mmCIF file of C-alpha atoms and ligand atoms in Angstrom:
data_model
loop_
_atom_site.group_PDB
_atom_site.id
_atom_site.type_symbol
_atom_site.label_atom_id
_atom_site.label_comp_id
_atom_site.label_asym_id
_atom_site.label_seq_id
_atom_site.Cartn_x
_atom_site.Cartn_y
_atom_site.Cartn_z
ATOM 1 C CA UNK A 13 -14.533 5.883 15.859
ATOM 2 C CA UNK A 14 -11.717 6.182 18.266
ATOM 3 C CA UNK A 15 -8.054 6.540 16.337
ATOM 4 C CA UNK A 16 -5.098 6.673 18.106
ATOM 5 C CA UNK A 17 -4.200 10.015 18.993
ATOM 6 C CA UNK A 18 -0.605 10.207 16.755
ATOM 7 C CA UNK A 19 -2.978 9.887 13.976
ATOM 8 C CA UNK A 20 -5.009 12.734 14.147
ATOM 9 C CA UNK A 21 -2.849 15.345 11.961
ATOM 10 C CA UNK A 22 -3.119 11.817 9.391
ATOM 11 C CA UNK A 23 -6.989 12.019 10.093
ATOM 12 C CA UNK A 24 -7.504 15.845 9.552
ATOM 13 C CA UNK A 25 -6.322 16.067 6.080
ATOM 14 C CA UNK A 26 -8.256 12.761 5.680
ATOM 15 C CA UNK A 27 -11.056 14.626 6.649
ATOM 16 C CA UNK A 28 -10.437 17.801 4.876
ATOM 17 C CA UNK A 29 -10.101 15.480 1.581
ATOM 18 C CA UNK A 30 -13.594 14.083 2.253
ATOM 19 C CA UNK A 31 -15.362 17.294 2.757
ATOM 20 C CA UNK A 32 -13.873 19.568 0.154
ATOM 21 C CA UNK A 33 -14.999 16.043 -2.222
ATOM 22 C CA UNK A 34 -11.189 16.586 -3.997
ATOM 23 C CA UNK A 35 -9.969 12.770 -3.146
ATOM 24 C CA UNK A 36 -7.006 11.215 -5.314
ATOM 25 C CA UNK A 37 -8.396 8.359 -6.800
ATOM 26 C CA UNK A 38 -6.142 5.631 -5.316
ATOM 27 C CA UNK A 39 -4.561 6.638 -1.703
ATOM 28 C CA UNK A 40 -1.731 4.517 -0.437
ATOM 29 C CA UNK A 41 -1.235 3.719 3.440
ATOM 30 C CA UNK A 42 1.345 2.012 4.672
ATOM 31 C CA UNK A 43 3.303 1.936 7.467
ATOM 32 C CA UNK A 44 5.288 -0.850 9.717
ATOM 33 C CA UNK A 45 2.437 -3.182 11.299
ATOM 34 C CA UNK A 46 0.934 -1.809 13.895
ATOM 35 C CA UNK A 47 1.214 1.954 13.862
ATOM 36 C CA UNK A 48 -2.982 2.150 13.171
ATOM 37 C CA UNK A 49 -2.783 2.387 9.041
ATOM 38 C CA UNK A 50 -5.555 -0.059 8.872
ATOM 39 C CA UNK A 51 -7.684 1.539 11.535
ATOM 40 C CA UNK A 52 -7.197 4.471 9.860
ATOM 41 C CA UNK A 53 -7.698 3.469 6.501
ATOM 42 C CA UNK A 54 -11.175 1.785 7.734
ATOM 43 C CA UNK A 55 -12.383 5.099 9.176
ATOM 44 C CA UNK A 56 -11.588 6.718 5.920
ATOM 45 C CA UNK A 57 -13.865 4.600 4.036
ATOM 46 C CA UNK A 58 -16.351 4.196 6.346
ATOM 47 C CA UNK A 59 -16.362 8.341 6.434
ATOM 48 C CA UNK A 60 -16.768 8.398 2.720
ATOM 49 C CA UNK A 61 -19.395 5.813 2.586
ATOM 50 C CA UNK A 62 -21.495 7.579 5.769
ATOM 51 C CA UNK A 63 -24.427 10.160 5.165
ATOM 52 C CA UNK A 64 -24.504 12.139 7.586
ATOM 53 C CA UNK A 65 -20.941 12.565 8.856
ATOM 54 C CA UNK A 66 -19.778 14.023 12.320
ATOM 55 C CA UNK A 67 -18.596 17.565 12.961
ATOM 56 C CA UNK A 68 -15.117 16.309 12.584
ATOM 57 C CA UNK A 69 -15.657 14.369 9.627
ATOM 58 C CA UNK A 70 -16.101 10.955 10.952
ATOM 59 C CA UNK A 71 -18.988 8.206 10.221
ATOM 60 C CA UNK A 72 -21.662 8.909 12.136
ATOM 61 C CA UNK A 73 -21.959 5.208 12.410
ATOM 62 C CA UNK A 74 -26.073 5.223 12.428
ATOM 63 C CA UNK A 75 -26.818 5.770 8.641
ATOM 64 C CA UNK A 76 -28.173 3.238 6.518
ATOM 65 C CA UNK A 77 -24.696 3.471 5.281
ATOM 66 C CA UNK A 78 -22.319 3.167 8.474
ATOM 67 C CA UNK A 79 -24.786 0.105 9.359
ATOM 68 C CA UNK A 80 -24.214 -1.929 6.022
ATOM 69 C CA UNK A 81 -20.376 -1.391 6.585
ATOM 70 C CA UNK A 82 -20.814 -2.655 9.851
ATOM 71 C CA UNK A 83 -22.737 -5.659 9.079
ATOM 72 C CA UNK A 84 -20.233 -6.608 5.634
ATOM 73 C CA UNK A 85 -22.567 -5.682 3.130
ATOM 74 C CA UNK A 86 -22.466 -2.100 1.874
ATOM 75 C CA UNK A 87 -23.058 -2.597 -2.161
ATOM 76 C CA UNK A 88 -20.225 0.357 -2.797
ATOM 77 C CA UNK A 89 -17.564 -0.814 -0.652
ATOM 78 C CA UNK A 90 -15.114 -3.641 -1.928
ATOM 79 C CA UNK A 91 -12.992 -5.717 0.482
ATOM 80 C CA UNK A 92 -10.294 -7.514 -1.655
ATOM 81 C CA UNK A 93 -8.159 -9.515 0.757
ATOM 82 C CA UNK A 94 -6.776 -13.225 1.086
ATOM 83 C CA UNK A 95 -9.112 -15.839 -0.283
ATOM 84 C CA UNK A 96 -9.945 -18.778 1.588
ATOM 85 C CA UNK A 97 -8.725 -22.049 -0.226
ATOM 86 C CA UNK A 98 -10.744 -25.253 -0.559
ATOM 87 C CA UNK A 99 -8.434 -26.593 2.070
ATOM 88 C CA UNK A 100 -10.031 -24.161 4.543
ATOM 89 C CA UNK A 101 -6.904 -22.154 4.644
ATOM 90 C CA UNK A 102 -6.341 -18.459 3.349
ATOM 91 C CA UNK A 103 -3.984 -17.856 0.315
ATOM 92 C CA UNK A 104 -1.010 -16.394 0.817
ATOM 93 C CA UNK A 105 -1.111 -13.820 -2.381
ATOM 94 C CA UNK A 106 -3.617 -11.040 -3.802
ATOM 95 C CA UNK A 107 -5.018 -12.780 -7.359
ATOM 96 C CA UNK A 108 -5.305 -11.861 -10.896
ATOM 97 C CA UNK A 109 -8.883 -12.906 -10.938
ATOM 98 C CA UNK A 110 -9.137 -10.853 -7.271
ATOM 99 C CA UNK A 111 -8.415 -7.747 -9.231
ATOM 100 C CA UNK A 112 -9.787 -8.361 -12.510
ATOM 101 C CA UNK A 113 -13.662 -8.447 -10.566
ATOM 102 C CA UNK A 114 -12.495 -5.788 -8.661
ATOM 103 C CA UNK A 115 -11.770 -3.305 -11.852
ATOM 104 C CA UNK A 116 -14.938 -4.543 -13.693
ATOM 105 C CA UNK A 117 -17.228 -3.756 -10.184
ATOM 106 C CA UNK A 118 -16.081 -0.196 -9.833
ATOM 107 C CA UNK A 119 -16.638 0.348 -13.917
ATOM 108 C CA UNK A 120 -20.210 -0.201 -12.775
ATOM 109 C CA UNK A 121 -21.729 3.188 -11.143
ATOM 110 C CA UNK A 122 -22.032 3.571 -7.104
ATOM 111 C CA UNK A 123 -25.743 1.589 -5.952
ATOM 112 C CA UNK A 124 -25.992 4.413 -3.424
ATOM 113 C CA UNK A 125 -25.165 7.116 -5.528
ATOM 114 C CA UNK A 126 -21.848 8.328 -3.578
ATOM 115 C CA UNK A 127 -18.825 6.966 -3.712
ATOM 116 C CA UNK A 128 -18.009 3.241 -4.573
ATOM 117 C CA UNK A 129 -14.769 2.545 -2.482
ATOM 118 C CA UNK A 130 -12.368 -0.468 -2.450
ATOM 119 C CA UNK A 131 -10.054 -1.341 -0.010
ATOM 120 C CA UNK A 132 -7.289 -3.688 -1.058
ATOM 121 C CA UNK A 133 -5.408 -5.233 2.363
ATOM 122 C CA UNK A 134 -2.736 -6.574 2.317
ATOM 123 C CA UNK A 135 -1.794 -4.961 -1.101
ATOM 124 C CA UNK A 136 1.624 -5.820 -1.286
ATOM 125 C CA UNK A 137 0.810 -9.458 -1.503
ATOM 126 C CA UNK A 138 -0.537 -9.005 -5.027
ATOM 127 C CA UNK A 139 0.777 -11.189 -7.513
ATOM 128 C CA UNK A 140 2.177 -9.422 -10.552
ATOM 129 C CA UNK A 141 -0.338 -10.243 -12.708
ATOM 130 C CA UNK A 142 -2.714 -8.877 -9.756
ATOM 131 C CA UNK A 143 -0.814 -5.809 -9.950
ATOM 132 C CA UNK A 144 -1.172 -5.880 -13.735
ATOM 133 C CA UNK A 145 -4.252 -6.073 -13.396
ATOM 134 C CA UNK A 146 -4.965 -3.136 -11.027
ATOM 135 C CA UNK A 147 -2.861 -0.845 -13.172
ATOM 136 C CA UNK A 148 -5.014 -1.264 -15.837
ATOM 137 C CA UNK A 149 -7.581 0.195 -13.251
ATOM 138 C CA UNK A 150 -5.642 2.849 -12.028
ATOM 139 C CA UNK A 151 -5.162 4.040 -15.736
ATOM 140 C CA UNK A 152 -8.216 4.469 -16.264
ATOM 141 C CA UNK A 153 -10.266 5.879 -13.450
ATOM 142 C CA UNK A 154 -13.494 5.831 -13.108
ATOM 143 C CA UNK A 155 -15.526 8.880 -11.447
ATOM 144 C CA UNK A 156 -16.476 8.713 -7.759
ATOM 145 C CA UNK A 157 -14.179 5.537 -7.108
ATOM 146 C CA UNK A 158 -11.575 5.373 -4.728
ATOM 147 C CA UNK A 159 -8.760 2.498 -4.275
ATOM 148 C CA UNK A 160 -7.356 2.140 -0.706
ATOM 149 C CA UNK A 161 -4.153 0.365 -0.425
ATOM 150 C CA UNK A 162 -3.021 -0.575 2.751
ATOM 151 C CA UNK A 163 0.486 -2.384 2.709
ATOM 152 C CA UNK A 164 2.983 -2.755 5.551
ATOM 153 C CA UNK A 165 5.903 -2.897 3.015
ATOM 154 C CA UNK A 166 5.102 -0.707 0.349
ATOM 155 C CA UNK A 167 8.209 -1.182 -1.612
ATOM 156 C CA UNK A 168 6.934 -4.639 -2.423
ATOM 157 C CA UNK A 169 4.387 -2.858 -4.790
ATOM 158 C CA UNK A 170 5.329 -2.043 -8.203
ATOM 159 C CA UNK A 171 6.714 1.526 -8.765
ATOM 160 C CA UNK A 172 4.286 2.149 -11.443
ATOM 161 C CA UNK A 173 1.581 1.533 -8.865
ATOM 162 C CA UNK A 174 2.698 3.297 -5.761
ATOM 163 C CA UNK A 175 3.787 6.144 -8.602
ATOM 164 C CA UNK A 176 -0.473 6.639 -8.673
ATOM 165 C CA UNK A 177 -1.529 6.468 -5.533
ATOM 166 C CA UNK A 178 -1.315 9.256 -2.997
ATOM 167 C CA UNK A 179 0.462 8.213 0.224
ATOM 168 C CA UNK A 180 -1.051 8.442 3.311
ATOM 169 C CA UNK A 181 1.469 9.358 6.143
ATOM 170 C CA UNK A 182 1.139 7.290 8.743
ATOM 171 C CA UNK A 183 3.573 8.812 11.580
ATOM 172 C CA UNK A 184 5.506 6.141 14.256
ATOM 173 C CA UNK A 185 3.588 7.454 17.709
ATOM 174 C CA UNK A 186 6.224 9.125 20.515
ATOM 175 C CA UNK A 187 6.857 6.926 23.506
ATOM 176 C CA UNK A 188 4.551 8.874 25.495
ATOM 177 C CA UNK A 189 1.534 8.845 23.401
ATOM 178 C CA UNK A 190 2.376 4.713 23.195
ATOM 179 C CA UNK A 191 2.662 4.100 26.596
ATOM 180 C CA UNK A 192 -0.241 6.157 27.431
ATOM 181 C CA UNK A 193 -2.565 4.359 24.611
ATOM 182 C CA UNK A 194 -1.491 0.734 26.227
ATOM 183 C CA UNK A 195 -2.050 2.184 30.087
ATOM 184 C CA UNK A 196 -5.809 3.193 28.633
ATOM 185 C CA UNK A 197 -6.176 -0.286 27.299
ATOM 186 C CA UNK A 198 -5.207 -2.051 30.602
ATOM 187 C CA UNK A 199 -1.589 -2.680 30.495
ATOM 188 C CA UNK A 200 0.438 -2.203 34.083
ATOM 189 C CA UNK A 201 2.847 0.827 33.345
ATOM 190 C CA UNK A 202 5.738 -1.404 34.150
ATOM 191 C CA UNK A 203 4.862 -4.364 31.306
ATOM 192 C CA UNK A 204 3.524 -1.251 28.795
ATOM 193 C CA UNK A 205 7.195 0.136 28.991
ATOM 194 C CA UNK A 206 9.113 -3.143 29.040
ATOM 195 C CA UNK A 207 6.758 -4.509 25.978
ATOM 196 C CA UNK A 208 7.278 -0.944 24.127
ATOM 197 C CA UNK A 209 11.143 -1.538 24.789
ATOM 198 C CA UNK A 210 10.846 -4.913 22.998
ATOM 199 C CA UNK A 211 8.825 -3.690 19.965
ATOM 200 C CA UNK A 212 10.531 -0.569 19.486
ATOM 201 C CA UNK A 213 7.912 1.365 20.493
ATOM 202 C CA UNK A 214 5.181 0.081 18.081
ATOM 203 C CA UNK A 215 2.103 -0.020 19.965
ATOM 204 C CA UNK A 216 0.288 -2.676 17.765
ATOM 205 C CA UNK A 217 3.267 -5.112 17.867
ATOM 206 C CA UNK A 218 3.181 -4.702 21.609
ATOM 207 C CA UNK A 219 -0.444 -5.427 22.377
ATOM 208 C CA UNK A 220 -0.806 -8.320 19.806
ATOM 209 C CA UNK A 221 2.845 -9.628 21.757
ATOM 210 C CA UNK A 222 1.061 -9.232 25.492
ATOM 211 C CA UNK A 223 -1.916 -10.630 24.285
ATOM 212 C CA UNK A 224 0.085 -14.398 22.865
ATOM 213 C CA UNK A 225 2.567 -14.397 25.626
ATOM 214 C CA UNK A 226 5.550 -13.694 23.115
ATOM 215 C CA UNK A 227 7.451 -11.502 26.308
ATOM 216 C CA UNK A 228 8.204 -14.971 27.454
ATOM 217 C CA UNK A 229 9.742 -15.686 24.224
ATOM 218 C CA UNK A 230 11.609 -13.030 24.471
ATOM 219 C CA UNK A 231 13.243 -13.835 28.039
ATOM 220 C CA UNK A 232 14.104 -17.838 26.887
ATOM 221 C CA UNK A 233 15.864 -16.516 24.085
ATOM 222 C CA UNK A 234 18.038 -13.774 26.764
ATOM 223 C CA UNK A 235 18.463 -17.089 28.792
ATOM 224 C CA UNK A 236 19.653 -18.773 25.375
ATOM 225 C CA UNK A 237 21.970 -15.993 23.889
ATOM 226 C CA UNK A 238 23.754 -15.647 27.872
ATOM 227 C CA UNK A 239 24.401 -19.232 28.139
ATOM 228 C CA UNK A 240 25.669 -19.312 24.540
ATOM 229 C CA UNK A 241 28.482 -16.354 25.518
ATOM 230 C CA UNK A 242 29.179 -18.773 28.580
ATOM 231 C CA UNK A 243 29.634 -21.506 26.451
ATOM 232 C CA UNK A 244 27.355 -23.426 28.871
ATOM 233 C CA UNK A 245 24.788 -24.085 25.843
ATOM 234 C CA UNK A 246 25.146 -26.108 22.748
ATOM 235 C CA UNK A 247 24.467 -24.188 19.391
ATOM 236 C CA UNK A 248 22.620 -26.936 18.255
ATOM 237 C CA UNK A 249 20.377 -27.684 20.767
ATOM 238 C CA UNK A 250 19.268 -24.011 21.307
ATOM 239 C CA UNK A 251 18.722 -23.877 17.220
ATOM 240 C CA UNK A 252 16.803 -27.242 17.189
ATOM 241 C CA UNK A 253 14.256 -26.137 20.439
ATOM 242 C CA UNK A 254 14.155 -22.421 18.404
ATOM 243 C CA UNK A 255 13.082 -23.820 15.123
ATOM 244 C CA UNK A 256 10.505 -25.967 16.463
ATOM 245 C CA UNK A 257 8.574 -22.707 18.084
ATOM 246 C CA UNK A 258 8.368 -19.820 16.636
ATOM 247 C CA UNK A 259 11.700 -19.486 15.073
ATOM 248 C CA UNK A 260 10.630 -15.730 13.625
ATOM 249 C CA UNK A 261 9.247 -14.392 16.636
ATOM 250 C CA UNK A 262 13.045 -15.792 18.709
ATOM 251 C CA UNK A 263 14.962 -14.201 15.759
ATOM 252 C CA UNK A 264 13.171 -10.605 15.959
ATOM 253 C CA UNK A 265 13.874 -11.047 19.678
ATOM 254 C CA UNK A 266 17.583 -11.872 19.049
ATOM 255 C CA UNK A 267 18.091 -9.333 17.251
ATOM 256 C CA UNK A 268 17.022 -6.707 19.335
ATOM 257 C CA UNK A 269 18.911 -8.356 21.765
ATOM 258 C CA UNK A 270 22.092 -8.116 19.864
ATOM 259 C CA UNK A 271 21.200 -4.328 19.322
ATOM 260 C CA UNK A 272 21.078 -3.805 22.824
ATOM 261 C CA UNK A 273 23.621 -5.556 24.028
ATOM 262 C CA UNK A 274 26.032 -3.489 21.702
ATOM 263 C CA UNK A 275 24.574 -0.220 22.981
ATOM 264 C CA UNK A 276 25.463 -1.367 26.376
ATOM 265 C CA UNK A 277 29.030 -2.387 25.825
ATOM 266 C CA UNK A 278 29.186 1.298 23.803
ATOM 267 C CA UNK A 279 28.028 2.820 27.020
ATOM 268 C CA UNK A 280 30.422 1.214 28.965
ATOM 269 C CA UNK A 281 28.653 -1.482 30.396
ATOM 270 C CA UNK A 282 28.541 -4.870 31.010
ATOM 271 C CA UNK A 283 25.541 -6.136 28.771
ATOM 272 C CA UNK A 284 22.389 -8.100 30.275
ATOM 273 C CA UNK A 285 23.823 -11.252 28.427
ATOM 274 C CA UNK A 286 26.994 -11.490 30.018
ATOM 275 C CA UNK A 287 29.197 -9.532 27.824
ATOM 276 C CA UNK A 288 31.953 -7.149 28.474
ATOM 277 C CA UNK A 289 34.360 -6.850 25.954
ATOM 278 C CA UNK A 290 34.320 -3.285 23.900
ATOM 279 C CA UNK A 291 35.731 -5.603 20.933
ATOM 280 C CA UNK A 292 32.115 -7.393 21.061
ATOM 281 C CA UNK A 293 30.443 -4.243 19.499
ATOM 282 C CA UNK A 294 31.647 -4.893 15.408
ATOM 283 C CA UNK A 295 30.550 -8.582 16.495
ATOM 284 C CA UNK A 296 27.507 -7.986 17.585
ATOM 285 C CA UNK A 297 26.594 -5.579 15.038
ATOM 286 C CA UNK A 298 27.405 -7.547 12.713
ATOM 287 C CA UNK A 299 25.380 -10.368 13.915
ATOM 288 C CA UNK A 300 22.524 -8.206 14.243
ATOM 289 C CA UNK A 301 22.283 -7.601 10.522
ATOM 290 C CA UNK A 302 22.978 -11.563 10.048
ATOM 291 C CA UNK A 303 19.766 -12.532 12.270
ATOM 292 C CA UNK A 304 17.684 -10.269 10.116
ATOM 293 C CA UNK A 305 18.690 -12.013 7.219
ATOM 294 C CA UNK A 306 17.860 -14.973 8.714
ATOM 295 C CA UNK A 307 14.753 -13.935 9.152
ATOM 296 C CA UNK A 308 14.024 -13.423 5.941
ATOM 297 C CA UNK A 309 15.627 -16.960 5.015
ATOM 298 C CA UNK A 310 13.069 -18.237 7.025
ATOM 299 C CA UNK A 311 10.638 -17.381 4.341
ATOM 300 C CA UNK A 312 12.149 -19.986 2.080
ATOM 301 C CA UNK A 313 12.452 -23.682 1.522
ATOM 302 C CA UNK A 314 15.557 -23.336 3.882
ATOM 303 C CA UNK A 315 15.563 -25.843 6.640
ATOM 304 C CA UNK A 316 15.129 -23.526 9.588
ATOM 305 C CA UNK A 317 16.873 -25.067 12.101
ATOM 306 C CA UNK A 318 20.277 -25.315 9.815
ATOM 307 C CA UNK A 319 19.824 -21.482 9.266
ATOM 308 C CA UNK A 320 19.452 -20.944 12.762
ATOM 309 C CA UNK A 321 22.472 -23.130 13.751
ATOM 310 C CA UNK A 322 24.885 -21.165 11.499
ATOM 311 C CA UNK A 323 23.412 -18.125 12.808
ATOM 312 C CA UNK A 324 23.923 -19.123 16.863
ATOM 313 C CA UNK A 325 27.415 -20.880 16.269
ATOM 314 C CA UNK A 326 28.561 -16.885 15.747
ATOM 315 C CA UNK A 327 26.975 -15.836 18.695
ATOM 316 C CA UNK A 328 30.007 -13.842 20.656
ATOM 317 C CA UNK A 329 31.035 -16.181 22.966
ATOM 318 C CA UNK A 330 32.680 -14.395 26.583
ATOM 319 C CA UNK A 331 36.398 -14.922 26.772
ATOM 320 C CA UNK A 332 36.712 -17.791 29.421
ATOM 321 C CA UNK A 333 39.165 -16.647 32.127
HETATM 322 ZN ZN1 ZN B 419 -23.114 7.167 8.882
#
């Protein structure tokens, strides 16, 4: 097991949980995407499953145990995540019935005789008569079980369920210790820091975004935004070619772009997209917090392309001299 090295101090109490045997019955982690919860929460489980455990309290990853984790099919560990549909394609929620089998399993006693474990990913996407359902479970806890949560936004759970679960801290890394864990995976130091820039500094977001090509994305929608101020692109054709790829992805990019254009002008500079004007800054602030809630519009039945056409028409435009 190799964690990230901002989650050690997380891993140590992990591990001090584990071998003093005192584990809260349901442990919460959650943290933005990408920061290593999942990693870490799969190392946990793994550890608690394992039967002859490292120094440091890790799986040795050689047990009968550590081997029937690897392979899918350790009898005391539960995986409750999206089902597939009989369209072939994964729901988009947690179910009742999910949660229901998953209370009556652990009421059962460990095959193993250790702990029986369930890990529930993504557990903000329970419905809330999943989450019913595993508060009924929480109430009453059996011995030698422990729910893992993992959720990248928590406050989509119901209080009286985070309320029972211990959280997990899961810390954002330094810049340094993310730049150094993308230069040990390969990543030119150049591209690590530009990608890190982009993602504010979340090392997950920035590997998944090299690996897809999504720095491209990024640059079209600079090339988009700087034309707009010019006035030498149309709203509408910018929100049509947006919507059709990607139209998230562009307006986490815009965003950030908006954010950093506004530092700029604050620092007394001209921005990258062509900006100059001090009396941009309220704009652009503004229109930072209106992308993000675009974003989330995105989510709906909203057309996306009319959302993103309202959106660009208030795009600062630079005063034509
Ligand atoms: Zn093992």
């Amino acid at each position: 097991m190799t964690l990230p090295p901002w989650l050690a101090p997380s891993w140590r109490m992990l591990a001090d949980a584990i071998g003093s045997g005192r584990i809260h019955h349901a442990l919460l982690f959650a943290s933005p995407r990408g920061y290593g919860k999942r990693a870490l929460a799969e190392a946990f489980a793994t550890a608690l499953l394992c039967q002859q455990r490292n120094a440091d309290g890790s799986a040795c990853g050689r047990c009968r145990s550590c081997l029937l984790v690897a392979a899918g099919s350790h009898p005391d560990l539960a995986r409750v995540t999206f089902e597939i549909r009989d369209d072939g394609r994964p729901r988009t929620e947690l179910t009742v019935d999910q949660l229901r089998a998953l209370g009556q399993r652990l009421a059962l006693s460990s095959q193993f005789g250790g702990w029986q474990v369930a890990l529930i990913d993504p557990a903000d996407a329970m419905n809330p008569n999943a989450a019913n359902a595993l508060l009924k479970t929480l109430e009453e806890p059996s011995t030698n079980t422990v729910i893992v949560l993992v959720a990248d936004d928590p406050s989509r759970l119901p209080p009286t369920i985070r309320s029972r679960c211990q959280k997990i801290d899961v810390p954002m890394p330094t810049r340094e210790e993310a730049l150094a864990w993308l230069r040990a995976r390969g990543v030119d130091a150049a591209v690590a820091a530009a990608t890190l820039d982009a993602s504010m500094n979340n090392p997950g977001q920035a590997e998944a975004w090299l690996a897809d090509g999504a720095l491209a994305v990024r640059e079209e929608c600079a090339t988009d935004l700087s034309a707009l101020s010019a006035s030498r692109a149309r709203a509408a054709a910018v929100a049509e070619r947006w919507a059709a790829d990607r139209p998230d992805l562009r307006l986490w990019f815009a965003a950030a772009l908006a954010r950093d254009e506004a530092r700029s002008l604050a620092e007394g500079r001209r921005g990258a997209l062509g900006l100059t004007q001090r009396t941009e800054i309220p704009k652009l602030n503004a229109w930072f917090g209106r992308a993000n809630q675009a974003r989330g519009l995105l989510a709906t039945p909203v057309r996306a392309d009319l959302v993103l056409l309202d959106l660009l028409r208030g795009w600062p435009a630079r005063p034509t001299s």
